[in-house]
CSV table of C-alpha atoms in Angstrom, one decimal:
chain,number,residue,atom,x,y,z
Q,12,MET,CA,28.5,-15.6,-17.6
Q,13,ARG,CA,28.9,-19.5,-17.2
Q,14,THR,CA,27.0,-21.9,-14.9
Q,15,THR,CA,27.3,-25.6,-14.4
Q,16,GLY,CA,24.5,-28.1,-14.0
Q,17,GLU,CA,23.9,-28.3,-10.4
Q,18,ARG,CA,22.0,-30.9,-8.4
Q,19,ASP,CA,20.4,-30.8,-5.0
Q,20,GLY,CA,22.0,-33.0,-2.4
Q,21,PRO,CA,20.4,-35.8,-0.3
Q,22,ARG,CA,17.0,-34.8,1.0
Q,23,GLN,CA,16.8,-34.6,4.8
Q,24,ALA,CA,13.5,-35.7,6.6
Q,25,ALA,CA,11.3,-32.7,7.6
Q,26,PHE,CA,10.1,-32.2,11.1
Q,27,PRO,CA,6.9,-30.5,12.4
Q,28,GLY,CA,7.3,-26.8,12.3
Q,29,MET,CA,10.4,-26.7,10.2
Q,30,PRO,CA,10.3,-23.8,7.6
Q,31,GLU,CA,10.1,-24.6,3.9
Q,32,PRO,CA,13.8,-25.5,2.8
Q,33,LEU,CA,15.3,-23.2,0.1
Q,34,TRP,CA,15.2,-24.0,-3.4
Q,35,GLY,CA,18.6,-23.4,-4.9
Q,36,GLY,CA,19.9,-23.2,-8.4
Q,37,SER,CA,21.4,-21.0,-11.1
Q,38,PRO,CA,19.5,-19.1,-13.6
Q,39,SER,CA,20.3,-21.7,-16.1
Q,40,LYS,CA,18.3,-24.2,-13.9
Q,41,LEU,CA,15.4,-21.9,-13.7
Q,42,LEU,CA,15.3,-21.4,-17.6
Q,43,ALA,CA,15.7,-25.2,-18.0
Q,44,PHE,CA,12.4,-25.7,-16.4
Q,45,LEU,CA,10.8,-22.9,-18.2
Q,46,ASP,CA,11.9,-24.1,-21.5
Q,47,CYS,CA,11.3,-27.7,-21.2
Q,48,PRO,CA,10.3,-29.7,-18.0
Q,49,ARG,CA,11.4,-32.9,-19.6
Q,50,ARG,CA,14.8,-31.8,-20.1
Q,51,TYR,CA,15.0,-30.2,-16.5
Q,52,ARG,CA,14.0,-33.5,-15.1
Q,53,MET,CA,16.6,-35.5,-16.9
Q,54,GLN,CA,19.2,-32.8,-16.3
Q,55,TYR,CA,18.5,-32.2,-12.5
Q,56,LEU,CA,16.4,-35.0,-11.1
Q,57,ASP,CA,16.8,-38.3,-12.8
Q,58,THR,CA,19.4,-40.6,-11.1
Q,59,PRO,CA,21.5,-41.7,-12.8
Q,60,ARG,CA,21.4,-38.7,-15.1
Q,61,PRO,CA,20.9,-39.9,-18.8
Q,62,PRO,CA,24.1,-39.4,-20.7
Q,63,ALA,CA,24.4,-36.4,-22.9
Q,64,ARG,CA,25.6,-36.3,-26.4
Q,65,PRO,CA,29.2,-35.2,-27.0
Q,66,GLN,CA,30.1,-31.5,-26.7
Q,67,ARG,CA,29.3,-29.4,-29.9
Q,68,ALA,CA,31.7,-27.1,-31.6
Q,69,HIS,CA,30.2,-23.8,-30.7
Q,70,THR,CA,30.5,-25.0,-27.0
Q,71,SER,CA,34.2,-25.8,-27.4
Q,72,LEU,CA,34.6,-22.4,-29.1
Q,73,GLY,CA,32.8,-20.5,-26.4
Q,74,ILE,CA,34.7,-22.2,-23.5
Q,75,ALA,CA,38.2,-21.6,-25.1
Q,76,VAL,CA,37.3,-17.8,-25.6
Q,77,HIS,CA,36.0,-17.4,-22.0
Q,78,ASN,CA,39.2,-19.1,-20.6
Q,79,ALA,CA,41.4,-17.0,-22.7
Q,80,LEU,CA,39.7,-13.7,-21.6
Q,81,ARG,CA,39.8,-14.9,-18.0
Q,82,ASP,CA,43.4,-15.7,-18.1
Q,83,TRP,CA,44.4,-12.6,-19.9
Q,84,TRP,CA,44.1,-10.5,-16.7
Q,85,ASP,CA,47.0,-12.6,-15.2
Q,86,LEU,CA,49.4,-12.0,-18.1
Q,87,PRO,CA,52.6,-10.0,-17.0
Q,88,GLU,CA,51.8,-7.6,-20.1
Q,89,ARG,CA,48.3,-7.5,-21.2
Q,90,THR,CA,48.3,-7.1,-24.8
Q,91,PRO,CA,45.9,-8.1,-27.6
Q,92,GLU,CA,48.5,-10.6,-28.9
Q,93,GLY,CA,48.7,-12.1,-25.6
Q,94,GLY,CA,45.0,-12.7,-25.7
Q,95,ALA,CA,45.3,-14.3,-29.1
Q,96,ARG,CA,48.0,-16.7,-27.8
Q,97,LEU,CA,45.8,-17.6,-24.8
Q,98,VAL,CA,42.8,-18.6,-27.4
Q,99,GLU,CA,45.6,-21.0,-28.9
Q,100,LYS,CA,46.5,-22.4,-25.6
Q,101,ALA,CA,42.8,-22.8,-24.5
Q,102,TRP,CA,41.5,-24.3,-27.7
Q,103,ILE,CA,39.3,-27.4,-27.4
Q,104,ASP,CA,39.3,-29.5,-30.6
Q,105,VAL,CA,35.9,-31.2,-30.2
Q,106,GLY,CA,32.8,-31.1,-32.1
Q,107,PHE,CA,34.3,-29.7,-35.3
Q,108,ARG,CA,33.8,-31.3,-38.8
Q,109,ASP,CA,37.5,-32.0,-39.2
Q,110,ALA,CA,40.9,-30.5,-38.3
Q,111,VAL,CA,40.7,-28.0,-41.1
Q,112,GLN,CA,37.4,-26.3,-39.7
Q,113,SER,CA,38.8,-26.4,-36.3
Q,114,GLY,CA,42.0,-24.7,-37.4
Q,115,ARG,CA,40.1,-22.0,-39.3
Q,116,TRP,CA,37.8,-21.3,-36.3
Q,117,ARG,CA,40.8,-21.1,-34.0
Q,118,GLN,CA,42.4,-18.6,-36.2
Q,119,ARG,CA,38.9,-16.6,-36.4
Q,120,MET,CA,38.7,-16.4,-32.5
Q,121,ARG,CA,42.3,-15.5,-32.2
Q,122,ASP,CA,41.7,-12.6,-34.4
Q,123,ALA,CA,38.4,-11.8,-32.6
Q,124,VAL,CA,39.9,-11.9,-29.2
Q,125,ALA,CA,42.8,-9.6,-30.2
Q,126,GLY,CA,40.3,-7.3,-32.1
Q,127,TYR,CA,38.0,-7.1,-28.8
Q,128,LEU,CA,40.9,-6.3,-26.6
Q,129,GLU,CA,42.3,-3.7,-28.9
Q,130,ARG,CA,39.1,-2.0,-28.8
Q,131,SER,CA,38.6,-2.2,-25.1
Q,132,GLY,CA,41.9,-0.5,-24.7
Q,133,THR,CA,43.8,-0.3,-21.1
Q,134,GLN,CA,41.6,-1.2,-18.3
Q,135,GLU,CA,41.9,-1.5,-14.5
Q,136,ARG,CA,41.6,-5.1,-13.3
Q,137,PRO,CA,38.0,-6.0,-12.7
Q,138,VAL,CA,36.6,-6.2,-9.3
Q,139,GLY,CA,35.6,-9.9,-10.1
Q,140,ILE,CA,36.7,-12.3,-12.9
Q,141,GLU,CA,34.5,-15.4,-13.1
Q,142,ARG,CA,33.1,-14.2,-9.8
Q,143,THR,CA,30.6,-16.6,-7.9
Q,144,VAL,CA,27.6,-14.4,-6.6
Q,145,SER,CA,24.5,-15.5,-4.9
Q,146,PHE,CA,21.5,-14.1,-3.2
Q,147,VAL,CA,18.5,-15.4,-1.1
Q,148,SER,CA,15.0,-14.1,-1.6
Q,149,ASP,CA,12.4,-15.9,0.8
Q,150,ASP,CA,12.7,-19.5,-0.1
Q,151,LEU,CA,14.7,-19.0,-3.3
Q,152,ARG,CA,18.5,-19.1,-3.4
Q,153,VAL,CA,20.3,-18.2,-6.7
Q,154,GLN,CA,24.0,-18.8,-7.4
Q,155,GLY,CA,26.3,-18.5,-10.4
Q,156,ARG,CA,29.3,-17.0,-11.9
Q,157,VAL,CA,29.6,-13.7,-13.5
Q,158,ASP,CA,32.2,-13.4,-16.4
Q,159,ARG,CA,33.3,-10.0,-15.4
Q,160,LEU,CA,32.4,-7.4,-12.8
Q,161,ASP,CA,33.8,-4.0,-13.4
Q,162,ASP,CA,34.1,-0.8,-11.2
Q,163,ARG,CA,33.6,2.2,-13.3
Q,164,ALA,CA,33.7,5.5,-11.5
Q,165,GLY,CA,32.3,3.8,-8.4
Q,166,GLU,CA,29.5,2.0,-10.2
Q,167,LEU,CA,29.5,-1.8,-10.5
Q,168,VAL,CA,28.7,-3.2,-13.9
Q,169,VAL,CA,27.9,-6.9,-14.8
Q,170,VAL,CA,29.6,-8.0,-17.9
Q,171,ASP,CA,28.8,-11.3,-19.9
Q,172,TYR,CA,30.7,-12.5,-22.9
Q,173,LYS,CA,29.0,-13.9,-25.9
Q,174,THR,CA,30.4,-15.8,-28.8
Q,175,SER,CA,27.4,-17.0,-30.9
Q,176,ARG,CA,26.7,-16.1,-34.5
Q,177,GLN,CA,23.8,-13.9,-33.4
Q,178,VAL,CA,24.8,-10.4,-32.5
Q,179,PRO,CA,22.8,-9.4,-29.2
Q,180,THR,CA,20.8,-6.2,-29.0
Q,181,ASP,CA,20.0,-3.8,-26.3
Q,182,ASP,CA,16.7,-5.7,-25.7
Q,183,ASP,CA,18.5,-8.8,-25.0
Q,184,ALA,CA,20.3,-7.3,-22.3
Q,185,ARG,CA,17.1,-5.7,-20.9
Q,186,THR,CA,15.0,-8.9,-20.9
Q,187,SER,CA,17.9,-11.3,-19.8
Q,188,LEU,CA,16.9,-13.1,-16.6
Q,189,PRO,CA,20.3,-14.2,-15.8
Q,190,LEU,CA,21.9,-10.7,-16.1
Q,191,ALA,CA,19.3,-9.2,-13.9
Q,192,LEU,CA,19.5,-12.0,-11.1
Q,193,TYR,CA,23.4,-11.4,-11.1
Q,194,ALA,CA,23.1,-7.7,-10.8
Q,195,ALA,CA,20.6,-8.2,-7.9
Q,196,ALA,CA,23.1,-10.6,-6.3
Q,197,VAL,CA,26.1,-8.5,-6.7
Q,198,TRP,CA,24.1,-5.5,-5.3
Q,199,LYS,CA,23.2,-7.6,-2.2
Q,200,MET,CA,26.7,-9.1,-1.8
Q,201,PHE,CA,28.6,-5.7,-2.2
Q,202,ARG,CA,26.1,-3.5,-0.7
Q,203,ARG,CA,26.3,-1.2,-3.6
Q,204,PRO,CA,23.7,-0.2,-6.2
Q,205,VAL,CA,24.2,-2.2,-9.5
Q,206,HIS,CA,22.1,-0.8,-12.5
Q,207,ARG,CA,24.1,-1.5,-15.7
Q,208,VAL,CA,24.5,-4.8,-17.3
Q,209,GLU,CA,26.2,-5.5,-20.5
Q,210,LEU,CA,26.7,-8.2,-23.2
Q,211,HIS,CA,29.9,-8.2,-25.0
Q,212,HIS,CA,29.8,-9.9,-28.4
Q,213,VAL,CA,33.4,-10.9,-28.9
Q,214,PRO,CA,33.3,-11.9,-32.6
Q,215,SER,CA,31.9,-8.5,-33.7
Q,216,GLY,CA,33.0,-6.3,-30.9
Q,217,THR,CA,29.5,-5.2,-30.1
Q,218,VAL,CA,28.6,-4.1,-26.6
Q,219,VAL,CA,24.9,-3.7,-25.8
Q,220,ALA,CA,23.7,-2.7,-22.3
Q,221,HIS,CA,20.7,-2.0,-20.1
Q,222,GLU,CA,20.2,0.3,-17.1
Q,223,HIS,CA,18.1,-1.4,-14.5
Q,224,THR,CA,16.1,0.2,-11.9
Q,225,PRO,CA,15.4,-1.3,-8.4
Q,226,GLU,CA,11.9,-1.9,-9.7
Q,227,SER,CA,13.0,-3.7,-12.9
Q,228,LEU,CA,15.4,-6.0,-10.9
Q,229,GLY,CA,12.6,-6.6,-8.5
Q,230,ARG,CA,10.3,-7.9,-11.4
Q,231,HIS,CA,13.1,-10.2,-12.7
Q,232,VAL,CA,13.5,-11.6,-9.1
Q,233,GLU,CA,9.8,-12.1,-8.8
Q,234,ARG,CA,9.8,-13.9,-12.2
Q,235,ALA,CA,12.5,-16.3,-10.8
Q,236,ARG,CA,10.5,-16.9,-7.8
Q,237,SER,CA,7.3,-17.8,-9.9
Q,238,ILE,CA,9.4,-20.2,-12.1
Q,239,MET,CA,10.9,-21.6,-8.8
Q,240,ARG,CA,7.3,-22.3,-7.3
Q,241,ASP,CA,6.4,-24.3,-10.2
Q,242,ALA,CA,9.7,-26.1,-10.3
Q,243,ARG,CA,9.3,-27.0,-6.5
Q,244,LYS,CA,5.8,-28.5,-7.0
Q,245,ALA,CA,7.2,-30.6,-9.9
Q,246,ASP,CA,10.1,-31.6,-7.8
Q,247,ALA,CA,7.9,-32.8,-4.9
Q,248,ASP,CA,5.7,-34.7,-7.3
Q,249,PHE,CA,8.9,-36.3,-8.8
Q,250,ALA,CA,10.0,-37.4,-5.2
Q,251,ARG,CA,6.5,-39.4,-4.9
Q,252,HIS,CA,6.2,-40.7,-8.3
Q,253,GLY,CA,9.7,-40.8,-9.9
Q,254,VAL,CA,9.8,-40.8,-13.8
Q,255,GLY,CA,6.0,-41.7,-13.6
Q,256,SER,CA,5.3,-37.9,-12.7
Q,257,THR,CA,3.2,-36.1,-15.2
Q,258,MET,CA,4.5,-32.8,-14.3
Q,259,PHE,CA,7.4,-32.8,-16.8
Q,260,PRO,CA,6.0,-32.7,-20.2
Q,261,PRO,CA,8.3,-32.2,-23.2
Q,262,VAL,CA,8.2,-28.8,-25.0
Q,263,THR,CA,8.9,-29.7,-28.5
Q,264,GLY,CA,10.0,-27.4,-31.4
Q,265,PRO,CA,12.9,-26.5,-33.5
Q,266,LEU,CA,15.2,-26.2,-30.5
Q,267,CYS,CA,14.8,-30.1,-30.1
Q,268,GLY,CA,17.4,-30.4,-32.9
Q,269,TRP,CA,20.0,-29.0,-30.5
Q,270,CYS,CA,19.1,-30.7,-27.2
Q,271,ASP,CA,21.8,-32.7,-25.8
Q,272,LEU,CA,19.5,-35.1,-24.2
Q,273,ARG,CA,17.1,-35.8,-27.2
Q,274,GLU,CA,18.5,-39.4,-27.4
Q,275,HIS,CA,16.2,-40.1,-24.4
Q,276,CYS,CA,13.1,-38.2,-25.5
Q,277,PRO,CA,11.2,-39.7,-28.5
Q,278,GLU,CA,9.0,-36.6,-28.8
Q,279,GLY,CA,11.9,-34.4,-29.2
Q,280,GLN,CA,13.3,-36.7,-31.8
Q,281,ALA,CA,10.2,-36.7,-33.8
Q,282,ALA,CA,9.8,-32.8,-33.5
Q,283,ALA,CA,13.0,-31.9,-35.2
Q,284,PRO,CA,16.0,-33.4,-37.0
Q,285,GLU,CA,19.2,-33.5,-35.0
Q,286,LYS,CA,21.7,-30.7,-35.9
Q,287,SER,CA,25.3,-31.5,-36.6
Q,288,ASP,CA,28.1,-30.8,-34.0
Q,289,TRP,CA,29.1,-27.8,-36.1
Q,290,ALA,CA,25.7,-26.4,-37.2
Q,291,ALA,CA,25.8,-23.3,-35.0
Q,292,LEU,CA,28.9,-22.2,-36.6
Q,293,GLY,CA,27.2,-21.5,-39.9
Q,294,ASP,CA,29.6,-23.5,-42.0
Q,295,ASP,CA,26.8,-25.7,-43.6
């Protein structure tokens, strides 16, 4: 599943008796506020937005693999070899140490995608491929894109591709806020129960899953609404005080070494050294 950094449009004047406007965003926006309010402010509220660092190698790799798996369904003949060729076509040569490293990882991902498709076998075309889904819960609106939405014997299944070094676990599928919110959105849009969510780790071929219940999805939606309420208060304070607002403290730690906006955050720079563009590949 992929989402883009969204920003709210121009604020309209409120009139007496008007209901509270919807707070809209993706799961990524919710998690950005939860993880680090300072980064959230720079990414979604500051105008102009502070420039981010150049794209890292693992992001380039992930985008290329996602695009290849998306376009594979449109091939006249869907074969593993065709998927490998699509990786070659979609490859993004940005963030790697040099051309040798980029070429090595391009070949690895060609092999990984071919192997993943070989193991998957012949499948019916999914109900959705990078399908935009959304839902409204009181004053919260969630929207984003699902990598793949399968129909398996009448049951809809939310599928999210992963390309990181770390192989996900069933617990990752169970606790994932984005997967649960997208399952809730698909349930509401298609008016069909959605229980199963899956993480497909393309490099290893590992598939982990969780079977949600209406109650567990409801807990995730309520968690999202709780984060939204805090973000809404911070947004309102930013509207009054701008960058002088005290409601966007930095949350510092090792992850600051990966932050794309660390150049604009002295606390983050002091917390951890910056990671190289290719650090997440494990080639160091």
